[in-house]
CSV table of C-alpha atoms in Angstrom, one decimal:
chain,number,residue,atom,x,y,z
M,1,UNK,CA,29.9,40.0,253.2
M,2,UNK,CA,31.9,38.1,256.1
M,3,UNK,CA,32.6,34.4,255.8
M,4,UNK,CA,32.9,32.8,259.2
M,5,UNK,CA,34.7,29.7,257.9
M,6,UNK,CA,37.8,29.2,259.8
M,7,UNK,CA,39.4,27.4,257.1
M,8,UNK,CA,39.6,30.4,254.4
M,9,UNK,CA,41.8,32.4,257.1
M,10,UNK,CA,45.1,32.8,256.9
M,11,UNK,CA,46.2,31.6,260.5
M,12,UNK,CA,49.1,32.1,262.6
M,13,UNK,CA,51.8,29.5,262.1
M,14,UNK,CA,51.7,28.5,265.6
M,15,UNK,CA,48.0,28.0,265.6
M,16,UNK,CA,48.3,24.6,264.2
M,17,UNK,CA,47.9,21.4,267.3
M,18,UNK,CA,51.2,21.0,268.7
M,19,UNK,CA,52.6,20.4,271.4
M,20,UNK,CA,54.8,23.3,272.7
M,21,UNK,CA,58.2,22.5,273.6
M,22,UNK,CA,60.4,24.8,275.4
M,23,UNK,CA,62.7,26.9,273.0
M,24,UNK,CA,65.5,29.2,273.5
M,25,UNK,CA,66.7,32.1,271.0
M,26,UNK,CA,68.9,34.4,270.7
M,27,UNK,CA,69.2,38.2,268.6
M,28,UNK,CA,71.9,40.3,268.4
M,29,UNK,CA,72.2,44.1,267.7
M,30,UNK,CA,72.5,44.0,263.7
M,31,UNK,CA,74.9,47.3,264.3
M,32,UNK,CA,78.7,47.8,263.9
M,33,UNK,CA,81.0,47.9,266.8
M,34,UNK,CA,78.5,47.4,270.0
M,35,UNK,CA,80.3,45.1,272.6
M,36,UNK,CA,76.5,43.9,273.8
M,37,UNK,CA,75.8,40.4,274.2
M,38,UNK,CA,72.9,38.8,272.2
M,39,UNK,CA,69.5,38.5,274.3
M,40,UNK,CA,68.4,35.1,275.2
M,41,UNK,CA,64.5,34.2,275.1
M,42,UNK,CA,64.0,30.8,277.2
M,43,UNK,CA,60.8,29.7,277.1
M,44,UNK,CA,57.3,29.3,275.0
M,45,UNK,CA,55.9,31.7,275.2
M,46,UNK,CA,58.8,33.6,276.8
M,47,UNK,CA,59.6,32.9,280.3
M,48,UNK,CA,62.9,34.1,281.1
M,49,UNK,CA,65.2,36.7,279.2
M,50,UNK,CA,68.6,37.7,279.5
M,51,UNK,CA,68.9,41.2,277.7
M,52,UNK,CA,72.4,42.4,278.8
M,53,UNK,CA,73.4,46.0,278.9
M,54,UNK,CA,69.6,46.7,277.9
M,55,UNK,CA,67.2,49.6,278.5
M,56,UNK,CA,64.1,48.1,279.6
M,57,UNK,CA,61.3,50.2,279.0
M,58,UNK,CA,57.8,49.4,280.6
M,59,UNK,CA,54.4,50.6,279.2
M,60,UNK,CA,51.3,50.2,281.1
M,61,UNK,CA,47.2,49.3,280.4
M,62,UNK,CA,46.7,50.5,276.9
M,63,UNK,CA,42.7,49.5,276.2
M,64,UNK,CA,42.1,50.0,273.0
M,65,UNK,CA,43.5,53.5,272.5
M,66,UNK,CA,45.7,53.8,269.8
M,67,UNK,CA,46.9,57.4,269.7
M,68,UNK,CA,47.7,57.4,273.7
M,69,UNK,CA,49.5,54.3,273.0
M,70,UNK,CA,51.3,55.8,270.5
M,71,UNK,CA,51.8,58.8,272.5
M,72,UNK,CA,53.5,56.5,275.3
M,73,UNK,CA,55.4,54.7,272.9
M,74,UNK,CA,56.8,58.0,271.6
M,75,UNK,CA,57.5,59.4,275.4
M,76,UNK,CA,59.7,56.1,275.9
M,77,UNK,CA,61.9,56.8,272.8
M,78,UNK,CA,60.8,53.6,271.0
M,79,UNK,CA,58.1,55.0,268.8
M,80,UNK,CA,59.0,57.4,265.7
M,81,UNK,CA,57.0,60.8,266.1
M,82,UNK,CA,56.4,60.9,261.9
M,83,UNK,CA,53.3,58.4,262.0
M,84,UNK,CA,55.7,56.2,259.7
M,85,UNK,CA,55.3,54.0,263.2
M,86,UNK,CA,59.2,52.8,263.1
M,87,UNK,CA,61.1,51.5,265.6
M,88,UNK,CA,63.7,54.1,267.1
M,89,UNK,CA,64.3,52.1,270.1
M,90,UNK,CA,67.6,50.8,269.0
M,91,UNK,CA,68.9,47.9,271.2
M,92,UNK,CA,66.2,48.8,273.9
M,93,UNK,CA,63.5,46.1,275.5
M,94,UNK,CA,59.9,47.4,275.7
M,95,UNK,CA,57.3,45.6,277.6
M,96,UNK,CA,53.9,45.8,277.4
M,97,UNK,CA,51.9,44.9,280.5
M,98,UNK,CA,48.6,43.7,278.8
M,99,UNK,CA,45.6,44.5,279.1
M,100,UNK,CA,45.8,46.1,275.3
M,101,UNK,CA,41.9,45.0,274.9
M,102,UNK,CA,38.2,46.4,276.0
M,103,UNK,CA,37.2,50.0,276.7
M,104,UNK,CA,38.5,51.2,273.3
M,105,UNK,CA,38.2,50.8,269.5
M,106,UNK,CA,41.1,49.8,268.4
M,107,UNK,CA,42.5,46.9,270.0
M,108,UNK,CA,43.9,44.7,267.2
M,109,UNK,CA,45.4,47.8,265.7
M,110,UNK,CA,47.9,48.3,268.7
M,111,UNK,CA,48.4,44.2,268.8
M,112,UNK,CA,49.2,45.4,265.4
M,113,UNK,CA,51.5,48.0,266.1
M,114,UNK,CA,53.5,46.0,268.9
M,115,UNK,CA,54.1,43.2,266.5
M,116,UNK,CA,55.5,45.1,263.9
M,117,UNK,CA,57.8,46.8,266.5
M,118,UNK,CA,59.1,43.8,267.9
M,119,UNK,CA,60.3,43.0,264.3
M,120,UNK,CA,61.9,45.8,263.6
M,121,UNK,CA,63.5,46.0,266.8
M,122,UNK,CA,64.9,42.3,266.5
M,123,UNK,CA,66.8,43.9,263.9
M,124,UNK,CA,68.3,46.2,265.7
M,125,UNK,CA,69.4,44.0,268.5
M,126,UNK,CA,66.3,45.2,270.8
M,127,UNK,CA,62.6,43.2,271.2
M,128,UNK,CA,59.3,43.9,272.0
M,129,UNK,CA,57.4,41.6,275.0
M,130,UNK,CA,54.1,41.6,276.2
M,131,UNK,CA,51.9,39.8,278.8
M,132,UNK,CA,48.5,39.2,278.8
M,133,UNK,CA,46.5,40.8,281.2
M,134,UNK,CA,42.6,39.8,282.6
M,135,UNK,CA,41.1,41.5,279.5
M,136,UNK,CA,43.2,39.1,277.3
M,137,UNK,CA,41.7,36.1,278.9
M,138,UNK,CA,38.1,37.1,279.1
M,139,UNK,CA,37.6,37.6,275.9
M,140,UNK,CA,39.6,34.2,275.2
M,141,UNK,CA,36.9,32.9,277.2
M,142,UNK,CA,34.0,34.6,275.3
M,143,UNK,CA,33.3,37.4,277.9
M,144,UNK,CA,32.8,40.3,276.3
M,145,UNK,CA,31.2,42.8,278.7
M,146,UNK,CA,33.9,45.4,278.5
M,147,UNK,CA,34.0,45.5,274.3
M,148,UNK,CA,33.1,48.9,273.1
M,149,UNK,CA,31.0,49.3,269.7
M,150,UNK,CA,34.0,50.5,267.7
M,151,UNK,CA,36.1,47.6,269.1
M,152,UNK,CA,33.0,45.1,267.7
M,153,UNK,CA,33.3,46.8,264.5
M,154,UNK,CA,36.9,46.6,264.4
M,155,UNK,CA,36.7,42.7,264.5
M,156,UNK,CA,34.5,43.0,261.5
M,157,UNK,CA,36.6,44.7,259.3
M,158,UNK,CA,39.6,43.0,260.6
M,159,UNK,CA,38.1,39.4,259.7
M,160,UNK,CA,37.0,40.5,256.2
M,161,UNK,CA,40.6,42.1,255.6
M,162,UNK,CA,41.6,38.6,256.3
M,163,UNK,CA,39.5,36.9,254.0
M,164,UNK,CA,40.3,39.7,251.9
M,165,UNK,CA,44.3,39.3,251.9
M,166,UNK,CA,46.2,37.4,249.8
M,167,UNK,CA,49.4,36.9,251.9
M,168,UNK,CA,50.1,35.0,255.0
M,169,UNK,CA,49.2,36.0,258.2
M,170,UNK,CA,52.2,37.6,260.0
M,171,UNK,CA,52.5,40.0,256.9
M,172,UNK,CA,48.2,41.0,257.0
M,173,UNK,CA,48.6,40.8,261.0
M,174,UNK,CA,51.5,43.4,260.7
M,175,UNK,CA,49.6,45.6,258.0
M,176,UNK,CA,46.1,45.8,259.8
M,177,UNK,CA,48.0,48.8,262.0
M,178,UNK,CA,48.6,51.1,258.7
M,179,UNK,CA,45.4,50.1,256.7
M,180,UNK,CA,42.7,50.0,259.9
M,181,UNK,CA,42.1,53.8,259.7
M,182,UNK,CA,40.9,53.5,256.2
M,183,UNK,CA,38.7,50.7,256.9
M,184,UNK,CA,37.0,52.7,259.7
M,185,UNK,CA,36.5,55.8,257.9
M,186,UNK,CA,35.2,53.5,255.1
M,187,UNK,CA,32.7,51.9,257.6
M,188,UNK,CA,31.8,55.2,259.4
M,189,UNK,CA,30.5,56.6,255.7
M,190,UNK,CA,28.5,53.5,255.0
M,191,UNK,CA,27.5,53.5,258.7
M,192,UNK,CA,26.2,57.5,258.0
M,193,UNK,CA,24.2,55.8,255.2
M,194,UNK,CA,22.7,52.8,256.6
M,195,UNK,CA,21.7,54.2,260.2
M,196,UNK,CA,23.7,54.0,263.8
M,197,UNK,CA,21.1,51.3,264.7
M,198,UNK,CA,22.1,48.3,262.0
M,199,UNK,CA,21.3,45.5,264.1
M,200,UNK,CA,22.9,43.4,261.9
M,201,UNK,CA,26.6,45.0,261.5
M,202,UNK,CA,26.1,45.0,265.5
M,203,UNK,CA,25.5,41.1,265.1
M,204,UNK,CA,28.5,40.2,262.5
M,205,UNK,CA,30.4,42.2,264.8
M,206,UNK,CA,29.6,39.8,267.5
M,207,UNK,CA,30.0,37.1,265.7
M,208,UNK,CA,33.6,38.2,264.4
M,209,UNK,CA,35.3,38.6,267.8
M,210,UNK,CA,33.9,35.0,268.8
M,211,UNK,CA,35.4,33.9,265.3
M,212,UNK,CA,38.8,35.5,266.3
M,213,UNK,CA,39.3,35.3,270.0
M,214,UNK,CA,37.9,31.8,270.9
M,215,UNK,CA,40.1,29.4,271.9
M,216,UNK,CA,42.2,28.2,268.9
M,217,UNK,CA,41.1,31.8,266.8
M,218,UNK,CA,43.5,33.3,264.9
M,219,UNK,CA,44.0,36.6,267.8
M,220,UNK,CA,43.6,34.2,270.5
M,221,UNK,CA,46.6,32.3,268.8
M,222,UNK,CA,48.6,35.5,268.7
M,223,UNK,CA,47.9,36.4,272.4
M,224,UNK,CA,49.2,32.7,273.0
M,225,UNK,CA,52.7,34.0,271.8
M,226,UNK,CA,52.7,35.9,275.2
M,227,UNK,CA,53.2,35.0,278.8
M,228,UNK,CA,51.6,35.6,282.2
M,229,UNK,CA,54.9,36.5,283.4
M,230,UNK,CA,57.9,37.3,282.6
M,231,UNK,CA,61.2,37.7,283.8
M,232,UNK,CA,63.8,40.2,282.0
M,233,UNK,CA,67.1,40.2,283.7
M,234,UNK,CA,66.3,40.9,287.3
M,235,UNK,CA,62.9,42.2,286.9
M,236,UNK,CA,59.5,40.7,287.0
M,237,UNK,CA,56.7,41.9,284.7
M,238,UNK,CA,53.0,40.9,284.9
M,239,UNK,CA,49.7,42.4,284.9
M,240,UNK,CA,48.5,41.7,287.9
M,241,UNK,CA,51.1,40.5,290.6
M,242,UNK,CA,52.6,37.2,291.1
M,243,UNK,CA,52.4,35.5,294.7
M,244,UNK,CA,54.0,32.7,296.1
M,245,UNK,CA,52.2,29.9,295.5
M,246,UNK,CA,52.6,31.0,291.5
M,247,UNK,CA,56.4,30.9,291.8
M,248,UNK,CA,56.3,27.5,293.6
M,249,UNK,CA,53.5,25.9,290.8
M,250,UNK,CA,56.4,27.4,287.9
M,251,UNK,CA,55.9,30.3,286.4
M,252,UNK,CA,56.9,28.7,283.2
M,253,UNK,CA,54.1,26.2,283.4
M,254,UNK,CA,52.0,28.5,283.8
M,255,UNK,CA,52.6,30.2,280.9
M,256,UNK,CA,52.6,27.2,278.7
M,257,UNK,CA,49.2,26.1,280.2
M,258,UNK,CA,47.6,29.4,279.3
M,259,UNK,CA,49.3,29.4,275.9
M,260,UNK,CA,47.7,25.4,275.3
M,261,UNK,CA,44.5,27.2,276.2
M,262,UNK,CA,44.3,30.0,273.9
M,263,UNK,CA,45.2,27.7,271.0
M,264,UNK,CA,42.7,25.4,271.9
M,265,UNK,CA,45.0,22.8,272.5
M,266,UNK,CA,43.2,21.4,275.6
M,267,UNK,CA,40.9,18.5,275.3
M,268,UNK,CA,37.3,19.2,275.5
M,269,UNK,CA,36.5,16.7,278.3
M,270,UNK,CA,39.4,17.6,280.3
M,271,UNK,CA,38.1,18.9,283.9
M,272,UNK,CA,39.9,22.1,283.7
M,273,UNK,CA,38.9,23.9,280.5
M,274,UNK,CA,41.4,26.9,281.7
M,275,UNK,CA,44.4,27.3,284.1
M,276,UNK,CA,42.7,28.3,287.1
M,277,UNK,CA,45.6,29.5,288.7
M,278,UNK,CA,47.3,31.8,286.6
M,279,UNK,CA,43.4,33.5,284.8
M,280,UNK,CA,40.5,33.0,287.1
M,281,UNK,CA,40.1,34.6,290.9
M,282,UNK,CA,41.3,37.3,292.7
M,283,UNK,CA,44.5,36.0,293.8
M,284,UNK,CA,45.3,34.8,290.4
M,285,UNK,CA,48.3,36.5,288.1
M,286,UNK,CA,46.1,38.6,286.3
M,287,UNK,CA,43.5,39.4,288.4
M,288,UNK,CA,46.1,40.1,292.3
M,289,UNK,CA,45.5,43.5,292.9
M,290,UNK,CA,47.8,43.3,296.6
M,291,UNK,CA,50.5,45.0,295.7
M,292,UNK,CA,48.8,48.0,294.1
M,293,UNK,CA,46.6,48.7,297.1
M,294,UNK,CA,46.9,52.3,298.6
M,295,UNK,CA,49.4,51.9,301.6
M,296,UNK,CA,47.3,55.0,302.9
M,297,UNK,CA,44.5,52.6,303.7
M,298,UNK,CA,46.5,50.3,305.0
M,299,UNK,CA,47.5,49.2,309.0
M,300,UNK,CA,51.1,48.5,310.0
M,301,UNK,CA,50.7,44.8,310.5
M,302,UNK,CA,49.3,44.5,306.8
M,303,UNK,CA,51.6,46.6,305.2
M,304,UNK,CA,54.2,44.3,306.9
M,305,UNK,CA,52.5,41.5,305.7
M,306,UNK,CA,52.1,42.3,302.1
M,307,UNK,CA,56.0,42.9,302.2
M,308,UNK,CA,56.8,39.9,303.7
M,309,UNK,CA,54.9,38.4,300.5
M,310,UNK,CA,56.3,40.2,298.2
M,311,UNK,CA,59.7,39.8,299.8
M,312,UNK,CA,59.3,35.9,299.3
M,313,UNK,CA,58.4,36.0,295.9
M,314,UNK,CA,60.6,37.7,294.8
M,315,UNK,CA,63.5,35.6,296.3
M,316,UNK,CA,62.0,32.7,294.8
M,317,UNK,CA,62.5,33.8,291.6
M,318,UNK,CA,65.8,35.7,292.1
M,319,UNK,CA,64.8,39.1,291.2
M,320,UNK,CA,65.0,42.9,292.4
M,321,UNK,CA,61.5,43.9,291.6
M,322,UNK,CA,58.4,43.5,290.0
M,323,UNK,CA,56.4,45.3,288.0
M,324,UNK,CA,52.4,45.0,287.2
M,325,UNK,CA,49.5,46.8,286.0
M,326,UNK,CA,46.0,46.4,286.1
M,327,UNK,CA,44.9,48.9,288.9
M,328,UNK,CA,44.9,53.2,287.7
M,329,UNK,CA,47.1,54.9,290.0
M,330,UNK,CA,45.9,57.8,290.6
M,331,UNK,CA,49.0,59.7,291.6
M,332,UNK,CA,50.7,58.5,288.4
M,333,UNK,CA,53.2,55.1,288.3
M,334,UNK,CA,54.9,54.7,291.7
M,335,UNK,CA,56.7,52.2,293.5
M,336,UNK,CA,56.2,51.2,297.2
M,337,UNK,CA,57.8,48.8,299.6
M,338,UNK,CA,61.5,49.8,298.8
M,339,UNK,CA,60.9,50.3,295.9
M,340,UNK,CA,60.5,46.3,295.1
M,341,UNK,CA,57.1,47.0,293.1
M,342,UNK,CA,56.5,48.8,290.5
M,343,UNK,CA,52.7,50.0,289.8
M,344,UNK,CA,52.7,51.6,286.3
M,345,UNK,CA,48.8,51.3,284.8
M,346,UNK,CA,48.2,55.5,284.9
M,347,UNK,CA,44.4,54.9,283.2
M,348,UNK,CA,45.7,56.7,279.7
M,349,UNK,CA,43.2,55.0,278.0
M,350,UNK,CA,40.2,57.2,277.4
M,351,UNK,CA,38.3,54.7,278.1
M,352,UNK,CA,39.2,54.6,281.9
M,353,UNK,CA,40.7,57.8,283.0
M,354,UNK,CA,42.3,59.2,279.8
M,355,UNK,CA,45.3,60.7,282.1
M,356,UNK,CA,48.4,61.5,280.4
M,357,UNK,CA,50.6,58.8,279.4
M,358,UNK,CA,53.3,57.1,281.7
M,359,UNK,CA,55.8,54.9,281.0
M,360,UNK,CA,59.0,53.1,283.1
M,361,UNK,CA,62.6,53.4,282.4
M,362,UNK,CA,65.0,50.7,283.8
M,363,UNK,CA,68.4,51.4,283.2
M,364,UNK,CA,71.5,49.7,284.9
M,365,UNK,CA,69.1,48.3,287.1
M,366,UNK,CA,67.5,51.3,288.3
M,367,UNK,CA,64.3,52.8,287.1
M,368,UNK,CA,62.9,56.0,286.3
M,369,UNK,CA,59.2,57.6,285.4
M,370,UNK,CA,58.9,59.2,282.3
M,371,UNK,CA,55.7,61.6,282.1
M,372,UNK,CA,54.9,63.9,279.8
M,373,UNK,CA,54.1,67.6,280.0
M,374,UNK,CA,51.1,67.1,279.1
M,375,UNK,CA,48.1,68.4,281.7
M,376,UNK,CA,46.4,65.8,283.1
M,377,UNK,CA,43.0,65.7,282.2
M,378,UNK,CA,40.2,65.5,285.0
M,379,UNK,CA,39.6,62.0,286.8
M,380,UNK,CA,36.4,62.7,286.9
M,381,UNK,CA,35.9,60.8,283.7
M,382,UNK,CA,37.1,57.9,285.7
M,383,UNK,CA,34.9,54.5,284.8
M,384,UNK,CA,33.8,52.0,286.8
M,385,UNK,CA,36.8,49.3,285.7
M,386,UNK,CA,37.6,45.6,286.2
């Protein structure tokens, strides 16, 4: 049976009230005889990196599917092909454009997956990033609209292996990838016993995501680790697109205020129980969908316009391009306006239009789109999507 008590978990480090300070680290490539310079991680949660002589490689909307994630992951060289799930990136930098959660069943298994990549890759000199997309925060906020049964279930397993484990947390977070497939065949045997309608595994399944994504939960405190946007060398990632007025309120700012958030760290009487800005409307960081707007549809004067935007924001923060997610492209990732955005969210998940998997390749400062052979499948099993 699953305990609800916060107190028997075994919680992130970082979960406990602080305040957050800004921090700056370095890793270098753990290798013999490579002339590459350490990368540099201002910020917390990371802001700004300098990854010198790096290939950056960018992976889109994920939601919840673990074997197209893995599939990407694979496609983009980081990802061993063996199901041993190692690192084989080397020195490279993947980032992960959020969105990881709704529409599919195994959410906390790629979080999972990415954090144990990210450690293995520090040791070679490489690192794993990831920003939160809109999904992220609405389930930090309790909205769950987009959470499919298996994902519900997931969360119930997830919070009893907690309960369960001995260890701390970063070693049962970074096991939950390898042992998540047992526990769901386990559950789908006892679920062939019990009945498909169990009202009340639907209910402690409920009642486990609010446990674990709430503001201050244990997965909302490992989302916190992430920014809203992030600068890597001369490129910008986020989810949805960053406009002016983000630059000039700091993107670094930002990303501290929605970090506070999801650990709970704002006061309960304070005014602004979120940061508006960055989380809530459509002009907000995760939510912009301007730049990945068909030009198609567009007149002259707003294609203009939407340039002269992203032209300004991205001399404001001293960069080449940016790169986002959050909208399916249905031609596959593309870049428009000189190439000076990136859109890279194909719909692999088979949740939304389970196409083949995309992924970005930056390399010297110019980027390429891996795809895979793979047909696409039909878009007709496109879902209505948020």
């Amino acid at each position: 049976m699953v305990s609800l008590c916060l107190n028997s978990l075994p919680l992130p480090p970082s979960s406990c009230p602080q305040k957050l300070t800004e921090t700056s680290s370095s890793f270098s490539n753990g290798s013999i005889g490579t002339a590459l310079k350490p990368i540099v991680v201002n910020g917390n949660p990371p802001t700004f990196v300098s990854a010198p002589g790096r290939r950056i490689v960018a992976v889109g909307d994920l939601h919840g599917d673990l074997d197209q994630a893995r599939y990407a992951l694979e496609m983009a060289g980081v990802l061993s092909s063996d199901g041993q799930d190692l690192w084989t990136g080397e020195d490279a930098v993947l980032v992960q454009l959020g969105d990881v959660l709704d529409r599919g069943d195994d959410e906390i298994a790629i979080l999972s997956l990415l954090r144990s990549l990210d450690i293995q890759a520090k040791a070679k000199g490489g690192a794993v990033f990831q920003v939160n997309g809109n999904h992220e925060t609405m389930n930090v906020e309790g909205d769950f609209r987009y959470v499919e049964s298996g994902a519900f279930d997931e969360c119930a397993d997830f919070l009893e292996y907690l309960n369960d484990y001995e260890y701390d947390w970063n070693e049962a977070f970074v096991r939950w990838c390898g042992v998540s497939r047992i526990w769901k065949d386990e559950r789908k045997m006892s679920r062939n016993h019990w009945g498909p309608w169990n009202l009340v595994e639907r209910q402690k399944g409920v009642i486990a995501r609010s446990v674990l994504f709430r503001p201050g939960g244990p997965l909302a405190c490992e989302l916190a680790r992430h920014a809203v946007a992030l600068k890597v060398n001369d490129w910008i990632f986020c989810h949805g697109g960053l406009l002016p007025h983000h630059v000039a309120y700091g993107i670094e700012k930002m990303n501290k205020e929605v970090s506070q958030w999801m650990r709970g760290l704002i006061e309960e009487d304070t005014n602004r129980n979120m940061p508006f800005i960055a989380t809530k409307g459509y002009d907000s960081v995760v939510w912009n969908r301007l730049y990945s707007r068909d030009i198609s549809d567009l007149a002259d004067y707003q294609i203009n316009q939407i340039n002269a935007i992203l032209q300004e924001t991205l001399q404001a923060l001293g960069a080449k391009a940016m790169v986002v997610g959050h909208t399916p492209q249905f031609s596959g990732a593309n870049c428009e306006y000189n190439c000076s955005i990136w859109r890279i969210d194909v719909g692999m998940s088979s949740g939304v239009l389970n196409s083949r998997p995309e992924v970005l390749e930056i390399r010297d400062d110019k980027a390429r789109v891996i795809r895979s052979k793979r047909n696409r499948f039909s878009e007709l099993q496109m879902v209505d999507y948020i």
